[in-house]
Short mmCIF file of C-alpha atoms in Angstrom, two decimals:
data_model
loop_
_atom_site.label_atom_id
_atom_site.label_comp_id
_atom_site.label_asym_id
_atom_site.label_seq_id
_atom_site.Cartn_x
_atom_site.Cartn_y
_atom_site.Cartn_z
CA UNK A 1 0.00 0.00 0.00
CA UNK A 2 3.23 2.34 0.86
CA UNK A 3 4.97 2.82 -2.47
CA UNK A 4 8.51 3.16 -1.46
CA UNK A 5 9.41 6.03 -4.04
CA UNK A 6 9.27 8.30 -1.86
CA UNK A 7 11.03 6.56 1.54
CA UNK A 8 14.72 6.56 1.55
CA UNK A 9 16.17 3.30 1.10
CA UNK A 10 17.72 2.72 4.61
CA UNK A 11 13.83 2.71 6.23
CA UNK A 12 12.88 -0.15 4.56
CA UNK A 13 12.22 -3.35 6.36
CA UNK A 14 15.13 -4.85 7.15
CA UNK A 15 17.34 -2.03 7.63
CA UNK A 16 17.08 1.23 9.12
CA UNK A 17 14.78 1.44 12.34
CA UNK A 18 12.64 -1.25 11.36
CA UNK A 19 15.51 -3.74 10.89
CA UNK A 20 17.10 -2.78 14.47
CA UNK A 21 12.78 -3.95 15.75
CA UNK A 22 13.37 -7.08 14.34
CA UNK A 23 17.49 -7.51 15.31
CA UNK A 24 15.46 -6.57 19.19
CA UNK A 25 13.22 -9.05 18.69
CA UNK A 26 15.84 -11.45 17.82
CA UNK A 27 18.30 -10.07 20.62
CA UNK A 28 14.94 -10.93 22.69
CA UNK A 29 14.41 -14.49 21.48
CA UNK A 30 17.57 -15.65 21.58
CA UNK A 31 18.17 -14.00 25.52
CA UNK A 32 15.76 -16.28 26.33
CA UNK A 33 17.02 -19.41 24.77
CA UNK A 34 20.23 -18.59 26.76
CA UNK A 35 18.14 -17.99 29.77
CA UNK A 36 19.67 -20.65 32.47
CA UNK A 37 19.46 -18.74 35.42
CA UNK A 38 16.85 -19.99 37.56
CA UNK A 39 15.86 -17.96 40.66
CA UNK A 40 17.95 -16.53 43.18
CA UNK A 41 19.71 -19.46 45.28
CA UNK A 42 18.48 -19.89 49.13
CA UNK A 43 21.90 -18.10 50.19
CA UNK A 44 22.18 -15.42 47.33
CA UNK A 45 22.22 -11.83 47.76
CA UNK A 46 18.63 -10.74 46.01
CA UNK A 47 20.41 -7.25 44.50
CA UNK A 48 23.62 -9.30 43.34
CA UNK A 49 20.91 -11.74 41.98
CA UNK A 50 19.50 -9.21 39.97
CA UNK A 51 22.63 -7.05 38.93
CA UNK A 52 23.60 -10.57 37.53
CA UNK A 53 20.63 -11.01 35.61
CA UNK A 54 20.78 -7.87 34.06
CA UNK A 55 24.31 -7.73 33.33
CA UNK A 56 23.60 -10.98 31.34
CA UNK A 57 21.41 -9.35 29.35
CA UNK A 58 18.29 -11.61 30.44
CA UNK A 59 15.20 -10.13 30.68
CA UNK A 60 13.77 -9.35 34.45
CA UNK A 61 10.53 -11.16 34.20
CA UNK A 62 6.81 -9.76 36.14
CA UNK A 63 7.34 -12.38 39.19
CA UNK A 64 11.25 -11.94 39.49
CA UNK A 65 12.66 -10.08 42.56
CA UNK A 66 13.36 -6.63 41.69
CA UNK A 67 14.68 -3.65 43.54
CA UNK A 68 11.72 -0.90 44.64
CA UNK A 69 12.90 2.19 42.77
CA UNK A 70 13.55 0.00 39.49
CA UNK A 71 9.84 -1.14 39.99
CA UNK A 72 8.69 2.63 40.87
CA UNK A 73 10.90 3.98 37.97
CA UNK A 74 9.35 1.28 35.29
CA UNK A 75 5.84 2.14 36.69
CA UNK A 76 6.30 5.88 36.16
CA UNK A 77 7.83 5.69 32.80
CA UNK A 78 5.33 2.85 31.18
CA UNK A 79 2.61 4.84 32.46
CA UNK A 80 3.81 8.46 30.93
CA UNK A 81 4.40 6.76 28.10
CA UNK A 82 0.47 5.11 27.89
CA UNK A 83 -0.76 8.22 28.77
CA UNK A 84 1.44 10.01 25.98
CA UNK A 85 -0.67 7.40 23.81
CA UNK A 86 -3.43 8.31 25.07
CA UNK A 87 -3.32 12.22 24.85
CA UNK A 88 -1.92 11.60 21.88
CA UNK A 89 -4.81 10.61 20.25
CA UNK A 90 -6.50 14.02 20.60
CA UNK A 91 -4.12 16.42 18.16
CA UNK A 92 -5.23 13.98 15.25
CA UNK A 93 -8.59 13.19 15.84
CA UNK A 94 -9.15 16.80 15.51
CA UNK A 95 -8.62 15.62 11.62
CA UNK A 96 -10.64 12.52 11.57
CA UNK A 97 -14.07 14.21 10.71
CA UNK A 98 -12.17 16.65 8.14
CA UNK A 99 -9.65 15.13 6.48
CA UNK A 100 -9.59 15.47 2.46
CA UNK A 101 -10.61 12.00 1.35
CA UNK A 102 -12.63 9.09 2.19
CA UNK A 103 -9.05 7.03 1.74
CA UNK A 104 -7.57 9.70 4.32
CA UNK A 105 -10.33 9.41 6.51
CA UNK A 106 -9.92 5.84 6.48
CA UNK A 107 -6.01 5.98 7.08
CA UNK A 108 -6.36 8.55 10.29
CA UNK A 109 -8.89 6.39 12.08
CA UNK A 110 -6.49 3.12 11.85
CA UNK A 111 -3.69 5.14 13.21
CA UNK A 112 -6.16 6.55 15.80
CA UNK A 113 -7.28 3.57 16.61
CA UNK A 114 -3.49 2.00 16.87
CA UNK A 115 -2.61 4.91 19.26
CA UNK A 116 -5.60 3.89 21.53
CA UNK A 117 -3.82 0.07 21.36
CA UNK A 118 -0.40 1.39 22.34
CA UNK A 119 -1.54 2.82 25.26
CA UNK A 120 -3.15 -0.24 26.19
CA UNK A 121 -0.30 -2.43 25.31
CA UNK A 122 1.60 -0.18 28.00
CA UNK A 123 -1.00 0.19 30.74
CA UNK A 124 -1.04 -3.55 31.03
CA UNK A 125 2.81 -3.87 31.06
CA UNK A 126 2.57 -1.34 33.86
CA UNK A 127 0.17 -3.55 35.80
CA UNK A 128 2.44 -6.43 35.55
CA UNK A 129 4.65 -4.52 38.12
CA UNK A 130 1.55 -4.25 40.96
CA UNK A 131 0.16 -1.34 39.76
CA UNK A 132 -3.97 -0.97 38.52
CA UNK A 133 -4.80 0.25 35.57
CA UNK A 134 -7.64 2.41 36.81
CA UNK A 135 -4.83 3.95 39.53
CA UNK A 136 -2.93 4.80 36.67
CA UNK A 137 -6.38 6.54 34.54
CA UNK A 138 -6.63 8.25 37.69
CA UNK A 139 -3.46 9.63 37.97
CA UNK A 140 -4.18 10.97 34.58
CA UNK A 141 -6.96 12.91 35.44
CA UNK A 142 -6.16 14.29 38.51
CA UNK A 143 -3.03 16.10 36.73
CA UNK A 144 -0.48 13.70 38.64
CA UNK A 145 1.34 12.07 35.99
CA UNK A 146 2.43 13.40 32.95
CA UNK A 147 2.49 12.70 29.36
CA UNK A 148 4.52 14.22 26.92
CA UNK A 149 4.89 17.72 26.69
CA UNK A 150 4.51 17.56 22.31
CA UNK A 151 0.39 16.79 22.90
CA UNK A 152 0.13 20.12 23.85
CA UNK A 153 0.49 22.08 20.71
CA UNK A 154 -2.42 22.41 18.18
CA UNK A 155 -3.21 20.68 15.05
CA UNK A 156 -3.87 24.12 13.32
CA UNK A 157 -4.32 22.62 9.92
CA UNK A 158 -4.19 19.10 7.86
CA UNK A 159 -0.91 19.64 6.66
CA UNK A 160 0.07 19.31 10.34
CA UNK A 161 -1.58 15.40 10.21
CA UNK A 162 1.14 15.00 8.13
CA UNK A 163 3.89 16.65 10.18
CA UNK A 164 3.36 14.95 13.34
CA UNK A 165 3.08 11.33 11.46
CA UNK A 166 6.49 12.13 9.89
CA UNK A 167 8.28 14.10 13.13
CA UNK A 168 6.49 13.48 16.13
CA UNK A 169 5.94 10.04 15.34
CA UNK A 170 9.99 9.64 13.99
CA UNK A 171 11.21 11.02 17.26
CA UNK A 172 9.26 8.49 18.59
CA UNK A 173 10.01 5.91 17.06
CA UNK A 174 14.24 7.04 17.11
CA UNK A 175 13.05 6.85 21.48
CA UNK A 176 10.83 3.79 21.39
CA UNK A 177 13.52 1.54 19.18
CA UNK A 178 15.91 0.98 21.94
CA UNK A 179 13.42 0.64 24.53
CA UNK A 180 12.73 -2.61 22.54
CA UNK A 181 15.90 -4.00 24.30
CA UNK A 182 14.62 -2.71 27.48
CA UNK A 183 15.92 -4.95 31.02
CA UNK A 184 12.17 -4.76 31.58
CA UNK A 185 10.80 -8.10 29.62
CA UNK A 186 7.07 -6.97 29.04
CA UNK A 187 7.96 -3.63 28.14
CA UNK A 188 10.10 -4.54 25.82
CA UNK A 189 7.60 -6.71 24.83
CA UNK A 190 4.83 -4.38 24.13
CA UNK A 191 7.74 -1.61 22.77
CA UNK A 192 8.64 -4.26 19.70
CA UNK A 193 4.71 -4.44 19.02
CA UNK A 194 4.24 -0.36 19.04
CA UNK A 195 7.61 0.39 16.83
CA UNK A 196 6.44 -2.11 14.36
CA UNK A 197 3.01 -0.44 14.15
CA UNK A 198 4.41 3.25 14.54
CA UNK A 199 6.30 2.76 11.05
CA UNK A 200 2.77 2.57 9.12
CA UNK A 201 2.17 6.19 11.00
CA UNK A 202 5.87 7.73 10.19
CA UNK A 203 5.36 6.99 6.54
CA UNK A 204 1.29 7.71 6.30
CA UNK A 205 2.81 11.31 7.35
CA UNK A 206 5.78 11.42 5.27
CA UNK A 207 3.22 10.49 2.48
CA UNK A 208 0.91 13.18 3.26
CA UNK A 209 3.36 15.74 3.82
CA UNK A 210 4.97 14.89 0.04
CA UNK A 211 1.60 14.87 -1.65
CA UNK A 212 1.52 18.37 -0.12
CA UNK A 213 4.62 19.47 -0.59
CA UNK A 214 4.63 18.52 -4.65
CA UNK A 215 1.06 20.25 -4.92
CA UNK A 216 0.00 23.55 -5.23
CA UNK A 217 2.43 26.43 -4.27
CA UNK A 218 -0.48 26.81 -1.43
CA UNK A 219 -0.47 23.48 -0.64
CA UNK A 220 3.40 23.61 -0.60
CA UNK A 221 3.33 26.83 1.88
CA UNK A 222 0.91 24.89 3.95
CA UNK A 223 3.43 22.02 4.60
CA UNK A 224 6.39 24.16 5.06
CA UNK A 225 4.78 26.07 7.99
CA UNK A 226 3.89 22.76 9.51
CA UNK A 227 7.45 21.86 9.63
CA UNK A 228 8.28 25.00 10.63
CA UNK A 229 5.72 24.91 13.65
CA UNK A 230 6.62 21.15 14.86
CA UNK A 231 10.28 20.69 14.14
CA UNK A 232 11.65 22.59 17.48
CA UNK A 233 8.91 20.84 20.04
CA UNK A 234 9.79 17.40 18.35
CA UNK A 235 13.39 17.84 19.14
CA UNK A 236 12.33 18.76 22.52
CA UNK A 237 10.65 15.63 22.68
CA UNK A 238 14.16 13.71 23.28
CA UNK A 239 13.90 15.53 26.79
CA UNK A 240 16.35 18.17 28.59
CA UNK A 241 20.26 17.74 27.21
CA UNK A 242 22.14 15.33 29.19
CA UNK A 243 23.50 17.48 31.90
CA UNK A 244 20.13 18.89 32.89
CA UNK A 245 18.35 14.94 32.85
CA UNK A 246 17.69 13.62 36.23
CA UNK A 247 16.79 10.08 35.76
CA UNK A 248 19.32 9.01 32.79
CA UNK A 249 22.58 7.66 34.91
CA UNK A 250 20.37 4.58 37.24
CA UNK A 251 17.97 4.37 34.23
CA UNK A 252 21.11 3.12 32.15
CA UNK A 253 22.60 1.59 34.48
CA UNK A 254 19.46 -0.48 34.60
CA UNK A 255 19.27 -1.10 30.88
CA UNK A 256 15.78 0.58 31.27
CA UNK A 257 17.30 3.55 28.90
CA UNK A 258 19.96 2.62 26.44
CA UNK A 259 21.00 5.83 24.91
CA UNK A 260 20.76 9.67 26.22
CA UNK A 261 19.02 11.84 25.47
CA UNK A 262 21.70 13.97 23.53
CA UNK A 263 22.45 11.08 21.30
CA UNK A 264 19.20 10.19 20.18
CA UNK A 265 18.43 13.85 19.45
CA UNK A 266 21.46 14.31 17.24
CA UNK A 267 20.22 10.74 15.50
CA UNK A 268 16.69 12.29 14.88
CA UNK A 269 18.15 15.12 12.87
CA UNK A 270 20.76 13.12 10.89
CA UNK A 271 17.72 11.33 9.64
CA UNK A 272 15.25 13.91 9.22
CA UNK A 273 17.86 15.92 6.69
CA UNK A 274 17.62 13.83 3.69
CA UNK A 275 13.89 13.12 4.33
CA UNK A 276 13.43 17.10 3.93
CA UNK A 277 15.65 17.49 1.15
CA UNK A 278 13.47 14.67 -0.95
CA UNK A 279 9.81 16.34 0.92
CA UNK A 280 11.37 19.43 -0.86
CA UNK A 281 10.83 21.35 2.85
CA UNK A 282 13.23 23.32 4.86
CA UNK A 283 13.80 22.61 8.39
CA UNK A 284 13.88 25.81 10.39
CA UNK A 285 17.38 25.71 11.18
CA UNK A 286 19.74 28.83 9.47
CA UNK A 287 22.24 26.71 11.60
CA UNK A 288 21.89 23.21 10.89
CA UNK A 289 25.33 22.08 8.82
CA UNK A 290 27.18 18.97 8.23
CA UNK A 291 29.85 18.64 10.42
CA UNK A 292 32.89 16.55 8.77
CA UNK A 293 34.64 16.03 12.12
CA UNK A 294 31.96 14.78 13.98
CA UNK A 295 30.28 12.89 11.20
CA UNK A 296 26.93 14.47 11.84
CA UNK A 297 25.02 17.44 11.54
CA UNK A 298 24.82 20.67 13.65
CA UNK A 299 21.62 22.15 15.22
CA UNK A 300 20.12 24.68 17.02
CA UNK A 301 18.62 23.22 20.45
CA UNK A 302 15.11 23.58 20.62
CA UNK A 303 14.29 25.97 23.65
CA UNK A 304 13.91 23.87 26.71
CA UNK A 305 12.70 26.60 28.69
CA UNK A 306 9.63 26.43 26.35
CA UNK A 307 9.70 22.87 26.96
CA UNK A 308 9.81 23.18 30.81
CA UNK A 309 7.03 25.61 30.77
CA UNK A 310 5.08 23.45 28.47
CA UNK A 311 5.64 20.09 30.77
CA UNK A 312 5.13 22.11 33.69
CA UNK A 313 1.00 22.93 32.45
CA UNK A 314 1.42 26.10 30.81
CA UNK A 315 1.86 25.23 27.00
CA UNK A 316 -1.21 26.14 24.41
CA UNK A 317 -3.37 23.20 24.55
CA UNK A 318 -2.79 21.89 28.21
CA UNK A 319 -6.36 22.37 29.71
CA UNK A 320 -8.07 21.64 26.52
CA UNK A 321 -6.51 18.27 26.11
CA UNK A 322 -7.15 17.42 29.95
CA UNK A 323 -10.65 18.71 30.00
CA UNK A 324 -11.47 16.76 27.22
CA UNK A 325 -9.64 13.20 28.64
CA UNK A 326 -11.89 14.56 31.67
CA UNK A 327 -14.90 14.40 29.63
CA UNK A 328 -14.43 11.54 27.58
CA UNK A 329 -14.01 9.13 30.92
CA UNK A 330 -16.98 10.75 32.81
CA UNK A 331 -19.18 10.21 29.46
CA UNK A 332 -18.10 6.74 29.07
CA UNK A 333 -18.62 5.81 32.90
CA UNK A 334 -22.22 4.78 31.95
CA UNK A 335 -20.81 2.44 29.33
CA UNK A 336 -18.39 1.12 31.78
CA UNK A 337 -21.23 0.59 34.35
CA UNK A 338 -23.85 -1.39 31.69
CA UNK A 339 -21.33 -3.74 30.69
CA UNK A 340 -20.53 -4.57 34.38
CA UNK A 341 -24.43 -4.80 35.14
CA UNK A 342 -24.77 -7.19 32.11
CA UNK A 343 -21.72 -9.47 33.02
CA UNK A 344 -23.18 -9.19 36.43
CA UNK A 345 -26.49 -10.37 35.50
CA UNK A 346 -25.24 -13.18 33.52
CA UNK A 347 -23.35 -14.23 35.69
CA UNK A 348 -26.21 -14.53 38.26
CA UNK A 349 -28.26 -16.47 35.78
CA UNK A 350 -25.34 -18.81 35.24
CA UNK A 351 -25.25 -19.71 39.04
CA UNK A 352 -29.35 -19.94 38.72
CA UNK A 353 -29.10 -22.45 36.18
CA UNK A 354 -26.24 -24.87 38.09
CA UNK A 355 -28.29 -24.66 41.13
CA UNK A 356 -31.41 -25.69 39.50
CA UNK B 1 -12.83 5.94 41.19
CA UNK B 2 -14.33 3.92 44.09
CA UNK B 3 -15.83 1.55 41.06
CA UNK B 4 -14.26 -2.08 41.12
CA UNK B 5 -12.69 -2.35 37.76
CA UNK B 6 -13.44 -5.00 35.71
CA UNK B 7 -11.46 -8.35 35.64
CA UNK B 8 -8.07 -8.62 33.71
CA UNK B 9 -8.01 -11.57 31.03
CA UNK B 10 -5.27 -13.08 29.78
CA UNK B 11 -4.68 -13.53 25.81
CA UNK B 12 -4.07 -16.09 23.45
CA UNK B 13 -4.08 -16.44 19.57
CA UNK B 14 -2.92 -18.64 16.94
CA UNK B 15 -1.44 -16.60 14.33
CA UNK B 16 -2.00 -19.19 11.30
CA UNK B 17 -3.16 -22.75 11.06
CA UNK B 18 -1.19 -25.61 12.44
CA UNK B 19 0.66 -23.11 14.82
CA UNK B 20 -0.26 -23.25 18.63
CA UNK B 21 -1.94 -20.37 20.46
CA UNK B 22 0.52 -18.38 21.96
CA UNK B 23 0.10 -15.72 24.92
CA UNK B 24 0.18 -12.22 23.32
CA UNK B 25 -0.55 -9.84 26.68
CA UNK B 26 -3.66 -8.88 29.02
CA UNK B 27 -6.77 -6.76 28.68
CA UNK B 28 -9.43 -5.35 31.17
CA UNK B 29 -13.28 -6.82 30.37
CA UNK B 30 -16.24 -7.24 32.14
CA UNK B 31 -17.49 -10.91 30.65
CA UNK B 32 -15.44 -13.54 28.51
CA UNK B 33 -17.72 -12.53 25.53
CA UNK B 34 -16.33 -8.63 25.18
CA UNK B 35 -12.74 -9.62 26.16
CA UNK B 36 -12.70 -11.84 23.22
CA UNK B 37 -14.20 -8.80 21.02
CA UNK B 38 -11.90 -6.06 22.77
CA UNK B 39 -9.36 -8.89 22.28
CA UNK B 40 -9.97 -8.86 18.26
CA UNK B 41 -9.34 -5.15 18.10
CA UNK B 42 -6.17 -5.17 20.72
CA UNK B 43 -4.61 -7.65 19.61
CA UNK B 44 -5.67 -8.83 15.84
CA UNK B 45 -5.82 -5.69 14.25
CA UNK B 46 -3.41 -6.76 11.53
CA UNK B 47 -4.30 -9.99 11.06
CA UNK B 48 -2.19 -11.55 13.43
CA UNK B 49 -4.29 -14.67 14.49
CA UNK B 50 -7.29 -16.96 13.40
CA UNK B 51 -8.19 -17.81 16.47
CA UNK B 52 -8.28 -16.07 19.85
CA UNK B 53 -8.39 -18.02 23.50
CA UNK B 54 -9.08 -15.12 26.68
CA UNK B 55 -8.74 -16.56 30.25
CA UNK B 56 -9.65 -14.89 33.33
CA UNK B 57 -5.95 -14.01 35.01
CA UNK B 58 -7.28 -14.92 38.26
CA UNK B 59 -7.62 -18.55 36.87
CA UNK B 60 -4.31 -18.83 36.04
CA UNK B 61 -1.83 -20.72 38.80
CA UNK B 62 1.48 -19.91 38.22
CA UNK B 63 4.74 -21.62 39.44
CA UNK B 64 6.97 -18.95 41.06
CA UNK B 65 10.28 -18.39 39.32
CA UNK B 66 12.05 -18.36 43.10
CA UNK B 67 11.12 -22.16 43.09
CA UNK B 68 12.68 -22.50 39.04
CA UNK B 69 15.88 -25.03 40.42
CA UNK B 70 13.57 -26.76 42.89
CA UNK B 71 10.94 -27.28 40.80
CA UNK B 72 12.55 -27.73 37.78
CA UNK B 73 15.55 -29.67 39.25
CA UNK B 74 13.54 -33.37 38.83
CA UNK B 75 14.34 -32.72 34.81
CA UNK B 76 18.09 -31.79 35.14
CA UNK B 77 19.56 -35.42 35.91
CA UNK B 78 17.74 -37.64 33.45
CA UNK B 79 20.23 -37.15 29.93
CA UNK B 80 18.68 -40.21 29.41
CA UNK B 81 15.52 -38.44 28.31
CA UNK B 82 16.97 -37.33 25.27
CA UNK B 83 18.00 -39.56 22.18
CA UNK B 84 21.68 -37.71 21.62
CA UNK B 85 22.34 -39.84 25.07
CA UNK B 86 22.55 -43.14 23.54
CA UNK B 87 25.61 -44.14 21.38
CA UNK B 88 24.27 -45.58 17.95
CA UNK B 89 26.45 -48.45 16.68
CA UNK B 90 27.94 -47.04 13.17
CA UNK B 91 26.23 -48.05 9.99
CA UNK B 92 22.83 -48.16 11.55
CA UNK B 93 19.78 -46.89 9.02
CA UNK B 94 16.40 -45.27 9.68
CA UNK B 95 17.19 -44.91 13.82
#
């Protein structure tokens, strides 16, 4: 269905970001088949137990001993991240009723639908560490976890569809693909699942944005000031540089996070280069040069005081995307509610008949 | 949220013919009959099974992976189980 004359050869399956899914999955299958450490012995120190496991390179299973703050530091994270899915579904589904084409139409509501899956995937990884799902919804709600900070700008017009498939979704994507390899076996479980499904939404927007972008000189203007509007906040999306992150050193140490923040930043825009130059779009960088020495190109930083402020509830669509969350749970309570009365009635009937 | 939530089910599907159903991860339903339909759109959107099992997590008794030597350890001293144990005489067919 994706033509591929338009996606540069190295993001094809089997090389590129899809090819390091599958060399996870792999990495994952054949951890396992190595797997001959049993549990702790009787006399064994629980945290060498676990260093041991993990230096291995084995997976740390749901029912394994663990140390607290790795648990507490998975829970937080997983969740964030099914929230992010969650929110996430809001920017585009501003599209869904207006987008150009029946085809289009069609196209959004998969990927809608697919972001509504990831954060499922995710919540129930998160409630293989203890933790219940409808704690986590309600952590949402009440404003006590976060999700990320790129949710909060608007969708201002389609063109922008196509930008966050192609950025927001390839920043993800350059963040979710090590995560596959995560210490955390379920997570990296479910993270395999998502990255293989988030490449249908990188190229549906790199599509778009090249239909666009080859169209009329309106149409082209309209793409170009999508980029222009989403490039900085998806570089933000990497989080603070490495200096200012507080959670990177015992996250790596954990094999939770495999690469920092800085370097998966600088990976983003190596790739996103020649994907502009063939969208015939300029990224908004007057700066942004190869750099022979390092092998890799230089950028301006996107402004992480923006970023803080954003994160910290004061960015343009905050409230609105809360509120409506809000909504959409208390609306659907009565759905929630019926189904429970049914499966509760039926089940009544059932132990009606076997006493009979 | 002082609602009970509904009960978690575990999930199962068999990707093609002649495969076996393997576990694919957990979902929240109220009765067997919409797990297996939230199950289809979870975890089948792409085709990935022709079959689906779902199976109430709290019927599931699981051994614990503390016990994994103990429990397993019954299996580790019988070589004899498998047929690379036994020395075949050369010039043997069909065995």
């Amino acid at each position: 269905m994706y033509g591929n004359d338009f996606a540069p050869p190295e993001d094809g399956p089997g090389g590129g970001l899809l090819g390091e899914v599958e060399a996870a999955e792999a990495a994952l299958r054949e951890a396992a088949a190595r797997a001959r450490r049993g549990g702790p012995a009787p006399d064994e120190d629980l945290e060498a137990y676990f260093a041991d496991v993990i230096d291995a390179d084995q997976k740390i299973e749901p029912r394994d001993w663990m140390p607290e703050a790795y648990r507490k530091t998975l829970i937080r994270q997983i969740a964030q991240h099914a929230h992010s899915e969650i929110i996430g579904m809001q920017p585009e589904g501003n599209w869904i009723s207006r987008a150009p084409s029946l085809k289009r139409k069609a196209i959004l509501l998969a990927k809608v639908q697919d972001e509504a899956g990831h954060g499922l995937y995710l919540y129930a990884a998160a409630e293989t560490l203890g933790v219940r799902r409808d704690e986590l919804v309600e952590l949402l709600i009440e404003g006590r976890q976060k999700y990320s900070s790129i949710f909060n700008y608007p969708t201002l017009t389609w063109a922008d569809v196509g930008a966050i498939g192609w950025l927001v979704d390839g920043a993800a994507i350059v963040n979710q693909v090590p995560l596959c390899r995560c210490s955390y076996g379920p997570y990296a479980r479910a993270m395999i699942r998502v990255c293989k499904e988030e490449s249908f939404h990188q190229r549906q927007g790199y599509e778009i944005l090249h239909t666009l972008a080859h169209g009329t000189p309106e149409q082209h203007a309209m793409a170009q000031d999508a980029v222009d509007r989403w490039w900085y906040p998806s570089l933000a999306m990497f989080g603070p540089p490495d200096g200012d992150s507080t959670h990177s050193a015992q996250s790596m140490a954990w094999k939770i996070k495999r690469f920092s923040n800085d370097e998966l930043r600088q990976r983003f825009v190596d790739m996103c280069v020649q994907q502009a130059e063939i969208l015939g779009l300029t990224l908004p960088d007057p700066d942004l040069r190869w750099n022979e020495e390092r092998q890799a190109y230089d950028y301006t930083q996107p402004d992480y005081d923006e970023l803080m402020r954003v994160i910290k509830g004061d960015g343009p669509c905050n409230r609105q995307r809360m509120e409506h969350r809000r909504r959409a749970h208390a609306e659907g309570a009565w759905v929630r509610e019926a189904a429970a009365a049914y499966a509760a009635k039926r089940a009544e009937q059932q132990k009606e008949k076997v006493a009979a | 949220m002082s609602k009970e939530q509904s009960p978690l089910w575990e999930v199962f599907v068999r990707a093609r013919r002649g495969l076996s159903h393997t576990h694919v991860g957990s979902l929240h339903a109220p009765d067997a009959e919409l797990a297996l339909r939230n199950a289809r759109d979870l975890y089948t959107r792409r085709q990935e099974g022709v079959s689906i099992w779902v199976v109430p997590a709290s019927a599931i008794t699981a051994s614990s992976p503390d016990e994994k030597d103990a429990f397993f350890d019954p299996a580790a001293d019988k070589v004899y189980r498998h047929p690379t144990f036994y020395q075949v005489p050369d010039g043997v067919a069909h065995l």
